[in-house]
PDB file with one MODEL, atoms N, CA, C and O in Angstrom:
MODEL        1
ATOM      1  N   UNK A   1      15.527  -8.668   5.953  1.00  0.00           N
ATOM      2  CA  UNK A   1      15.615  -9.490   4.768  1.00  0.00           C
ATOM      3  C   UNK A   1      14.627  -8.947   3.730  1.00  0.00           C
ATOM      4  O   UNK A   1      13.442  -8.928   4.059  1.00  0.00           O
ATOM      5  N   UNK A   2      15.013  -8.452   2.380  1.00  0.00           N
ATOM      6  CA  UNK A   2      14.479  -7.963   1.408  1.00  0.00           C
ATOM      7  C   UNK A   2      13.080  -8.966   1.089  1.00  0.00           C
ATOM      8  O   UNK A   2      13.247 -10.183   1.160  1.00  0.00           O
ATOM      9  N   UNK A   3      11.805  -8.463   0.765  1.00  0.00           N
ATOM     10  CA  UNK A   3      10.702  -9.665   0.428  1.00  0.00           C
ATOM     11  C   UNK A   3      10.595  -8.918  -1.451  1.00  0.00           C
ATOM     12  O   UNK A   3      10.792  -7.741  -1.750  1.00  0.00           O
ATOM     13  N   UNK A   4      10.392  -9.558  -1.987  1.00  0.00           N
ATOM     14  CA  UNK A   4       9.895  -9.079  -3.247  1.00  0.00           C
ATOM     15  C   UNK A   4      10.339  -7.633  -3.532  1.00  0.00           C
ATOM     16  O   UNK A   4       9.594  -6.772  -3.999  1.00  0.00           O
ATOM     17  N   UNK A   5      11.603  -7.463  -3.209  1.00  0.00           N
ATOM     18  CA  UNK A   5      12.288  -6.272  -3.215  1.00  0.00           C
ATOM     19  C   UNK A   5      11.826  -5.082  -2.221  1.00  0.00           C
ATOM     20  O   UNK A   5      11.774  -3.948  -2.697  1.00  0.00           O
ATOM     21  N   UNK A   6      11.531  -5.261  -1.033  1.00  0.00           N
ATOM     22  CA  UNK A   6      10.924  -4.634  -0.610  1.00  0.00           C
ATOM     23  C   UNK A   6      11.561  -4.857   0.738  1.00  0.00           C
ATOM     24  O   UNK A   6      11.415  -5.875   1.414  1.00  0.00           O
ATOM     25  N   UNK A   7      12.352  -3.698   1.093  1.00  0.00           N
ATOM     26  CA  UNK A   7      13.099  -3.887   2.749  1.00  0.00           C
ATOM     27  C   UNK A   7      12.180  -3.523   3.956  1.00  0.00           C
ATOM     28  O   UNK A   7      11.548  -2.483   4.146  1.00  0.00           O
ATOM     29  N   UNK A   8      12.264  -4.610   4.698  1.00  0.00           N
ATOM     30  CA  UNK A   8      10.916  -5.009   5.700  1.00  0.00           C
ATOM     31  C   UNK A   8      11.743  -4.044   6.976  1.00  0.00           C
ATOM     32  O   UNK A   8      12.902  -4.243   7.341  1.00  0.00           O
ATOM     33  N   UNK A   9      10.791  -2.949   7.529  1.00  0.00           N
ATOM     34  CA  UNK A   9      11.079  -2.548   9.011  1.00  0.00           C
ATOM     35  C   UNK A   9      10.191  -3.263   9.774  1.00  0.00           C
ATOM     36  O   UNK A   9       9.441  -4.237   9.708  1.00  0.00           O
ATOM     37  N   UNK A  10      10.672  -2.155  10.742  1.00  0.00           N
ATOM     38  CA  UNK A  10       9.269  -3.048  12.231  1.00  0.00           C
ATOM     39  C   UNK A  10       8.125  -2.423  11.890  1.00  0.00           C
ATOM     40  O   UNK A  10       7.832  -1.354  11.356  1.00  0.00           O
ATOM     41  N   UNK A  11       7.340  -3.693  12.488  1.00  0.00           N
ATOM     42  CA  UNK A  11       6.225  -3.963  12.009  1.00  0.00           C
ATOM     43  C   UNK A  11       5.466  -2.629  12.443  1.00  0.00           C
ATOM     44  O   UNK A  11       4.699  -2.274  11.548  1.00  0.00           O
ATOM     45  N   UNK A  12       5.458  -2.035  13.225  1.00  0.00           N
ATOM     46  CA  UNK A  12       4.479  -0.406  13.620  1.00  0.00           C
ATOM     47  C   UNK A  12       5.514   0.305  12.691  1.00  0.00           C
ATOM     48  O   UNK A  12       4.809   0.821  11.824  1.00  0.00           O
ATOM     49  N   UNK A  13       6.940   0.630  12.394  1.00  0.00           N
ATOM     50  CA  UNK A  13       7.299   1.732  11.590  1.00  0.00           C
ATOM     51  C   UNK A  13       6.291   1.343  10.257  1.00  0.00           C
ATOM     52  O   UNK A  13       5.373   2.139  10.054  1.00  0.00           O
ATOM     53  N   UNK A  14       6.390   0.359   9.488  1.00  0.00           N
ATOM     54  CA  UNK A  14       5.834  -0.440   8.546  1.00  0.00           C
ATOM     55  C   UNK A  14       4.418  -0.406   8.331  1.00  0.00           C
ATOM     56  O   UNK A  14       3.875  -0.533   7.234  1.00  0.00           O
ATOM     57  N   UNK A  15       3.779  -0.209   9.559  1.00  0.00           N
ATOM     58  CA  UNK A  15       2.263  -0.026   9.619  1.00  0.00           C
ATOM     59  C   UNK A  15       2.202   1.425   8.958  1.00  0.00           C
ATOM     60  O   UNK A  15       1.693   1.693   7.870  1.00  0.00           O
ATOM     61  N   UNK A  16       2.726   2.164   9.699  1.00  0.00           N
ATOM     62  CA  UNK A  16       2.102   3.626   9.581  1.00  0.00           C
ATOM     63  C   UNK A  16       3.026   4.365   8.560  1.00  0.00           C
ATOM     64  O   UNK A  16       2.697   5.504   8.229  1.00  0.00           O
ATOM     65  N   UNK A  17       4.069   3.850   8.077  1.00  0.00           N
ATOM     66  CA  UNK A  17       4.346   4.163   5.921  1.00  0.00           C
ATOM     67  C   UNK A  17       2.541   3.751   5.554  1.00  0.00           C
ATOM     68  O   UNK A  17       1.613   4.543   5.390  1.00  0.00           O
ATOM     69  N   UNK A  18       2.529   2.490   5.521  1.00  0.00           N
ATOM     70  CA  UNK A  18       1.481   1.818   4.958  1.00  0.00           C
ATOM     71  C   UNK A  18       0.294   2.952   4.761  1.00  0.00           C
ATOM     72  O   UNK A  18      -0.160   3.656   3.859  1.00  0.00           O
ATOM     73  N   UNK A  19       0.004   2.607   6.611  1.00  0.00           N
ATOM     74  CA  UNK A  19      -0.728   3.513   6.594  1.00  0.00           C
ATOM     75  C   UNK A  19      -1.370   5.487   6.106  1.00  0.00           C
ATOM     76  O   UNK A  19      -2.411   6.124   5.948  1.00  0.00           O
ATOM     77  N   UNK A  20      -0.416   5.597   6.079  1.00  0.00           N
ATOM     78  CA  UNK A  20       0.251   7.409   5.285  1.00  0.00           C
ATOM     79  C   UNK A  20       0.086   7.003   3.807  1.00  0.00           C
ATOM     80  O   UNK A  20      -0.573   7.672   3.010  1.00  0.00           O
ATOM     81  N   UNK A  21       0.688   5.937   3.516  1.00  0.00           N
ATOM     82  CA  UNK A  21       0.093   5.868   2.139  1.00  0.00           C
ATOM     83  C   UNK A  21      -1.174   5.493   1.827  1.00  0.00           C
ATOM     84  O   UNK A  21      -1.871   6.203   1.103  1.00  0.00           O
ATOM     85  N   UNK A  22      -1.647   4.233   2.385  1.00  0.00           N
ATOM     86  CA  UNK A  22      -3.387   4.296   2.076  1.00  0.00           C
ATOM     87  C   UNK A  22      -3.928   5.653   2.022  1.00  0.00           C
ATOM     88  O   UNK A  22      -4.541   5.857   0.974  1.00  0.00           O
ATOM     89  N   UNK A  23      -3.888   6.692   2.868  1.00  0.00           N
ATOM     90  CA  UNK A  23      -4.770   7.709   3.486  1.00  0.00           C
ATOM     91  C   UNK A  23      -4.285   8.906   2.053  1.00  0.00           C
ATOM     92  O   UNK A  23      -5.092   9.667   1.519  1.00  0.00           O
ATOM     93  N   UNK A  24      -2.826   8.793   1.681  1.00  0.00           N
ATOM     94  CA  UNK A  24      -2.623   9.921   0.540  1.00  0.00           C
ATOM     95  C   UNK A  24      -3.439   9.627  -0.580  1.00  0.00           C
ATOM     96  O   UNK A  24      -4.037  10.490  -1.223  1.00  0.00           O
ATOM     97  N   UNK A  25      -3.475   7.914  -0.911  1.00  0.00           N
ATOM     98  CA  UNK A  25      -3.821   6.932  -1.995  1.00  0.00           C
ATOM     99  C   UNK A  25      -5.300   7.851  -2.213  1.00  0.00           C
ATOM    100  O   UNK A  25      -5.647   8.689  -3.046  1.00  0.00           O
ATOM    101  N   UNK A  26      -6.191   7.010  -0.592  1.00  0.00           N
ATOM    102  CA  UNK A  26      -7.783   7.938  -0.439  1.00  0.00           C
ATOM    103  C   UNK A  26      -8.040   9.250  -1.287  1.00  0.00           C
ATOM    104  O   UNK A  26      -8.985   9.487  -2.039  1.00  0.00           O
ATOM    105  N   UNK A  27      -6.681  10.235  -0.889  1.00  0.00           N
ATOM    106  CA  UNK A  27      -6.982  11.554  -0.783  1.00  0.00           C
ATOM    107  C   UNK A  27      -6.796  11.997  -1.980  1.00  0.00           C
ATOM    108  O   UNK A  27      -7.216  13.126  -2.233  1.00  0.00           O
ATOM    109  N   UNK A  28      -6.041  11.135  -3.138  1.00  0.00           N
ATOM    110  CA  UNK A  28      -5.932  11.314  -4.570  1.00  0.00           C
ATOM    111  C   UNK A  28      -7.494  10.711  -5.114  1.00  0.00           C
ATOM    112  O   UNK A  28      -8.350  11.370  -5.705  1.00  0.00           O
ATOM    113  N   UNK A  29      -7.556   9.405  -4.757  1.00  0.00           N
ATOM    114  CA  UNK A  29      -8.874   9.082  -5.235  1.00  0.00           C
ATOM    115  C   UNK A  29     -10.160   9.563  -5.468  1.00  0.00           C
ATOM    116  O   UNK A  29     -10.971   9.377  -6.375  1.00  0.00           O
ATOM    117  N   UNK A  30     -10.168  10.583  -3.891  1.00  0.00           N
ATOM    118  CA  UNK A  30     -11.010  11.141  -4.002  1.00  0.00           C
ATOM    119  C   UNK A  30     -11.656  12.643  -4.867  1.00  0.00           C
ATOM    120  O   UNK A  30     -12.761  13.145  -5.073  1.00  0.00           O
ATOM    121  N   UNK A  31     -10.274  12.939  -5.178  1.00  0.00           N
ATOM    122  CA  UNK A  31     -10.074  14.408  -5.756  1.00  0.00           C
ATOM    123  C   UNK A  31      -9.747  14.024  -7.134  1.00  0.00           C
ATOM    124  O   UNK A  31      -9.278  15.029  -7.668  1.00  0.00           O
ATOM    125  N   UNK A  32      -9.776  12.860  -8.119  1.00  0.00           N
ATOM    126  CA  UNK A  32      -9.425  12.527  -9.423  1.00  0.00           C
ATOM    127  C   UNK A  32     -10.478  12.948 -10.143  1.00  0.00           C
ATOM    128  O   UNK A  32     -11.663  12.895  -9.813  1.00  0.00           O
ATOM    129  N   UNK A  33      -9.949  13.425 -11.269  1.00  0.00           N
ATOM    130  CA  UNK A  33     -11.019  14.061 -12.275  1.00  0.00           C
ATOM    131  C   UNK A  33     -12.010  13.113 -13.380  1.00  0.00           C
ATOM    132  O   UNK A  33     -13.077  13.425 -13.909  1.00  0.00           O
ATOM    133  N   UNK A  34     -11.327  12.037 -13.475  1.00  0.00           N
ATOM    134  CA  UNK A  34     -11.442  10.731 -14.714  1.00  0.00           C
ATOM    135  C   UNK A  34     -11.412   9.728 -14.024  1.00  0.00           C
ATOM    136  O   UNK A  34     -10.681   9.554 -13.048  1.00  0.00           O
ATOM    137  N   UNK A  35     -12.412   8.780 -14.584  1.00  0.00           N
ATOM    138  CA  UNK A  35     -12.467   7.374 -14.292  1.00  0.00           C
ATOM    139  C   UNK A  35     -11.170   6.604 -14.815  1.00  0.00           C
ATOM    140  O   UNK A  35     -11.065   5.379 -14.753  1.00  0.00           O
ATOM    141  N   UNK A  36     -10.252   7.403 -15.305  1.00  0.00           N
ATOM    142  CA  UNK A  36      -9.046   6.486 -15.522  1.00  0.00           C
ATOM    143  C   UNK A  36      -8.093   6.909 -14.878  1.00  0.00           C
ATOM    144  O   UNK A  36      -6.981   6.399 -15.015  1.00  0.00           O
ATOM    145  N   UNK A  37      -8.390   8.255 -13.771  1.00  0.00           N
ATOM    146  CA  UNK A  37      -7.731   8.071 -13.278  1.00  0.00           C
ATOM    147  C   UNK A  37      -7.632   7.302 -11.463  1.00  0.00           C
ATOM    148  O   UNK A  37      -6.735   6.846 -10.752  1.00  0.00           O
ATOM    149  N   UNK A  38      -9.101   7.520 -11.349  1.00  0.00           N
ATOM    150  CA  UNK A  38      -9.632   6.808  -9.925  1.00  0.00           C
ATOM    151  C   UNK A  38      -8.882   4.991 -10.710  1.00  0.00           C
ATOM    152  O   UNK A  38      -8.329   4.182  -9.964  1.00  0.00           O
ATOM    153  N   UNK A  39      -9.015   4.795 -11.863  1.00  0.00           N
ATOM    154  CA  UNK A  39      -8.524   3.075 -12.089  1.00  0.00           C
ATOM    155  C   UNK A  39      -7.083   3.314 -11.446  1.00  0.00           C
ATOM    156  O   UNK A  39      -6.892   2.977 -10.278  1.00  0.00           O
ATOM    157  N   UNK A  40      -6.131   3.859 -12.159  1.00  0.00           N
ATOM    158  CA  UNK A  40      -4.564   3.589 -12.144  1.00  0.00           C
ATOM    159  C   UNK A  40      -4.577   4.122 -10.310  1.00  0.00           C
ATOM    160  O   UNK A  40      -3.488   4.638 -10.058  1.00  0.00           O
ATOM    161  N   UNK A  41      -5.176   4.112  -9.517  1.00  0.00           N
ATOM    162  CA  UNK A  41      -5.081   5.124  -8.439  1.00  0.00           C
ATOM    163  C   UNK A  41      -5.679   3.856  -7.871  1.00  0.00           C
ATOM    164  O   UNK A  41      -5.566   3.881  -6.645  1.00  0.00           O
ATOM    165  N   UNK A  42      -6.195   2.899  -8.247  1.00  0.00           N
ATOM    166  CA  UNK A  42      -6.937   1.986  -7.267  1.00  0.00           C
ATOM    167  C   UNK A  42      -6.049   0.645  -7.600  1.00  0.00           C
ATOM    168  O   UNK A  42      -6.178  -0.371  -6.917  1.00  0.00           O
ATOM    169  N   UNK A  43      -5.139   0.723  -8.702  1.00  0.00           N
ATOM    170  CA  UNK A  43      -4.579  -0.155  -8.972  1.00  0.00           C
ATOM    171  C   UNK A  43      -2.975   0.096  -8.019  1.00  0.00           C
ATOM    172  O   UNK A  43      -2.378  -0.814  -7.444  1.00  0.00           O
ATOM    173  N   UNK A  44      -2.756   0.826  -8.041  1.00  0.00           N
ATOM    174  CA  UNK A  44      -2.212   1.458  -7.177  1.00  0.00           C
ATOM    175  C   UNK A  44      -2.119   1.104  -5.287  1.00  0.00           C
ATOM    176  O   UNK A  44      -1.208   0.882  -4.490  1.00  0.00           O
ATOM    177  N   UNK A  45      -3.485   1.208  -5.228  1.00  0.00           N
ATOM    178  CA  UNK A  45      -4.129   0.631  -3.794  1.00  0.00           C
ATOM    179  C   UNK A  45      -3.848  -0.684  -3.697  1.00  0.00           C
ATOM    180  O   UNK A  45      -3.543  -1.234  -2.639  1.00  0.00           O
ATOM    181  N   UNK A  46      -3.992  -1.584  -5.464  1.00  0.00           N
ATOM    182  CA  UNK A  46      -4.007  -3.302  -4.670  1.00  0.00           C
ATOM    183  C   UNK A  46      -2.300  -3.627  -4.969  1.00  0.00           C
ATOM    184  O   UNK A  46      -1.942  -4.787  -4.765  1.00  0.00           O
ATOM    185  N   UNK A  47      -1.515  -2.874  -5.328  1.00  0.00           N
ATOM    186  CA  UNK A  47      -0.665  -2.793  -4.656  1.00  0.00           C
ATOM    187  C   UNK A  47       0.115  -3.255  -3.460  1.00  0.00           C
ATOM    188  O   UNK A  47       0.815  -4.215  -3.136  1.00  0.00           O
ATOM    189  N   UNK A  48      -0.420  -1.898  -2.851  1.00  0.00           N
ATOM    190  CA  UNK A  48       0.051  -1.660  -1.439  1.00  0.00           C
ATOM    191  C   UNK A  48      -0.744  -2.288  -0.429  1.00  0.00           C
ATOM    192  O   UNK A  48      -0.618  -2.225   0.794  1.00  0.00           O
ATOM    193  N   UNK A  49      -1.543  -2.875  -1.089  1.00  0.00           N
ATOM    194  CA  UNK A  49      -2.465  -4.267  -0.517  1.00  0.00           C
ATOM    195  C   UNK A  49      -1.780  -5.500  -0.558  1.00  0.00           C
ATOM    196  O   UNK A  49      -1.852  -6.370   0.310  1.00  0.00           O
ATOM    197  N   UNK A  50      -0.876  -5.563  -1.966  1.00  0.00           N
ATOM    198  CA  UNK A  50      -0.178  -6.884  -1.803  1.00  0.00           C
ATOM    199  C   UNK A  50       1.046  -7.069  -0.837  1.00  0.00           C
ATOM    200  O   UNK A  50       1.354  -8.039  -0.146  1.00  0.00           O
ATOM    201  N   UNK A  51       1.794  -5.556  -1.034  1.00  0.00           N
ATOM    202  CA  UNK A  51       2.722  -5.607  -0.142  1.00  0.00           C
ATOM    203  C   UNK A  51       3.506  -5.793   1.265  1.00  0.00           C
ATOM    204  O   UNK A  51       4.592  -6.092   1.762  1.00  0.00           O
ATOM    205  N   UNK A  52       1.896  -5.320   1.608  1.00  0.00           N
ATOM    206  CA  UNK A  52       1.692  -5.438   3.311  1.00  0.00           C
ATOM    207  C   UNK A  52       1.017  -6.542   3.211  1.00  0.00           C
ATOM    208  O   UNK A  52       0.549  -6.624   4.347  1.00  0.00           O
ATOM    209  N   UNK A  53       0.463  -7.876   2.368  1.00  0.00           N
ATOM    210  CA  UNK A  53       0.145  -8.940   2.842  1.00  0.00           C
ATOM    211  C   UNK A  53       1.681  -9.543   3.018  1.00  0.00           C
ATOM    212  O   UNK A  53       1.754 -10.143   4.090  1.00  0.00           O
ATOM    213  N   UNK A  54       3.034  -9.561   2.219  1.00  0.00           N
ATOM    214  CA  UNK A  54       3.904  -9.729   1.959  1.00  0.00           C
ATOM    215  C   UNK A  54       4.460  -9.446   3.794  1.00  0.00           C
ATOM    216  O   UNK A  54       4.975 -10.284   4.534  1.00  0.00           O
ATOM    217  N   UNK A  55       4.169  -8.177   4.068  1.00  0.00           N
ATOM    218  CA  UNK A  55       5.053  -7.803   5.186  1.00  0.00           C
ATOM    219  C   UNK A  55       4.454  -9.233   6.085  1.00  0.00           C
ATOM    220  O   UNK A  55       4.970 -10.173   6.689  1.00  0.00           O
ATOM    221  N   UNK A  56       3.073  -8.763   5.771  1.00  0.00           N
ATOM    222  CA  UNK A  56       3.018  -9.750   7.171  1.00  0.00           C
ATOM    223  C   UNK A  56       3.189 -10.882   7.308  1.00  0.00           C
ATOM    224  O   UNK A  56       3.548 -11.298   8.410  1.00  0.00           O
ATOM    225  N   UNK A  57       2.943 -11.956   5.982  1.00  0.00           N
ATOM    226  CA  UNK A  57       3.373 -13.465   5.883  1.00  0.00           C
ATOM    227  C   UNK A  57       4.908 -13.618   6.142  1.00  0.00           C
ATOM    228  O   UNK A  57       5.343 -14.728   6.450  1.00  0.00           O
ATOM    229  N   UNK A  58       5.806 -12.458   6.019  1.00  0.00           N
ATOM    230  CA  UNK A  58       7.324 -12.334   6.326  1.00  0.00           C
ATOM    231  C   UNK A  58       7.501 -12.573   7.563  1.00  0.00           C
ATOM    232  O   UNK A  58       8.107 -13.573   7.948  1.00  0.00           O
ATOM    233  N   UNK A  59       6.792 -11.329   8.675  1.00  0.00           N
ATOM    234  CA  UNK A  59       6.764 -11.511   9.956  1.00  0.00           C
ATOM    235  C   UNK A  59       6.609 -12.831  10.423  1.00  0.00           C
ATOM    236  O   UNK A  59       7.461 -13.470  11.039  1.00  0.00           O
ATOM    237  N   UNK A  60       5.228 -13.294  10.031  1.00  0.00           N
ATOM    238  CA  UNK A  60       5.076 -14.778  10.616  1.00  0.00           C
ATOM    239  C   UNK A  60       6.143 -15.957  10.515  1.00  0.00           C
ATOM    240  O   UNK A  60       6.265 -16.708  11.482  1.00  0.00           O
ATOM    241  N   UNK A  61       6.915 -16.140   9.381  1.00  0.00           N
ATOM    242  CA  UNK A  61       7.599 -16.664   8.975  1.00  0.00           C
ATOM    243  C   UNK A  61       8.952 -16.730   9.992  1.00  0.00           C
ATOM    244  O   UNK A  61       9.717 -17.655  10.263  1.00  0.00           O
ATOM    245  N   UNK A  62       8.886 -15.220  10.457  1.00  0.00           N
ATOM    246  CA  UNK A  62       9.580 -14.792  11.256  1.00  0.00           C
ATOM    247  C   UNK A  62       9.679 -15.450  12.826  1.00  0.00           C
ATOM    248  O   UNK A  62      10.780 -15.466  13.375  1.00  0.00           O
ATOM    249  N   UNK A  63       8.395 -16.029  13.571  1.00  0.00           N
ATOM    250  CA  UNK A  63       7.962 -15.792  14.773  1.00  0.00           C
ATOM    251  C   UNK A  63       8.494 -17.573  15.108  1.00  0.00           C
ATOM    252  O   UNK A  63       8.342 -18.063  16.227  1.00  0.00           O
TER     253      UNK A  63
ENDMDL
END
């Protein structure tokens, strides 16, 4: 079931997208040249912070 447009797998496939993306997210952050760009790069992060709170209040919803 789609959450906020966002098609939910299982919860470990789902972890470790997540996860692969936090770690690329890191690996841009860390290598950005401009403080504007570490911003749009962290904005970015709360994101994929909201999304996976999303996954998981779905799951529960689920149980």
């Amino acid at each position: 079931m789609p959450i906020l447009g966002i098609e939910i797998a299982s919860s470990a496939d789902s972890s470790t997208m997540v996860d692969e993306e936090v770690r690329r997210l890191y690996e841009r952050y860390q290598s950005a040249e401009s403080d504007e760009e570490r911003h749009e790069i962290a904005l970015e992060m709360g994101k994929l912070d909201r999304r996976r709170h999303a996954e998981i209040y779905a799951a529960l919803e689920d149980e």
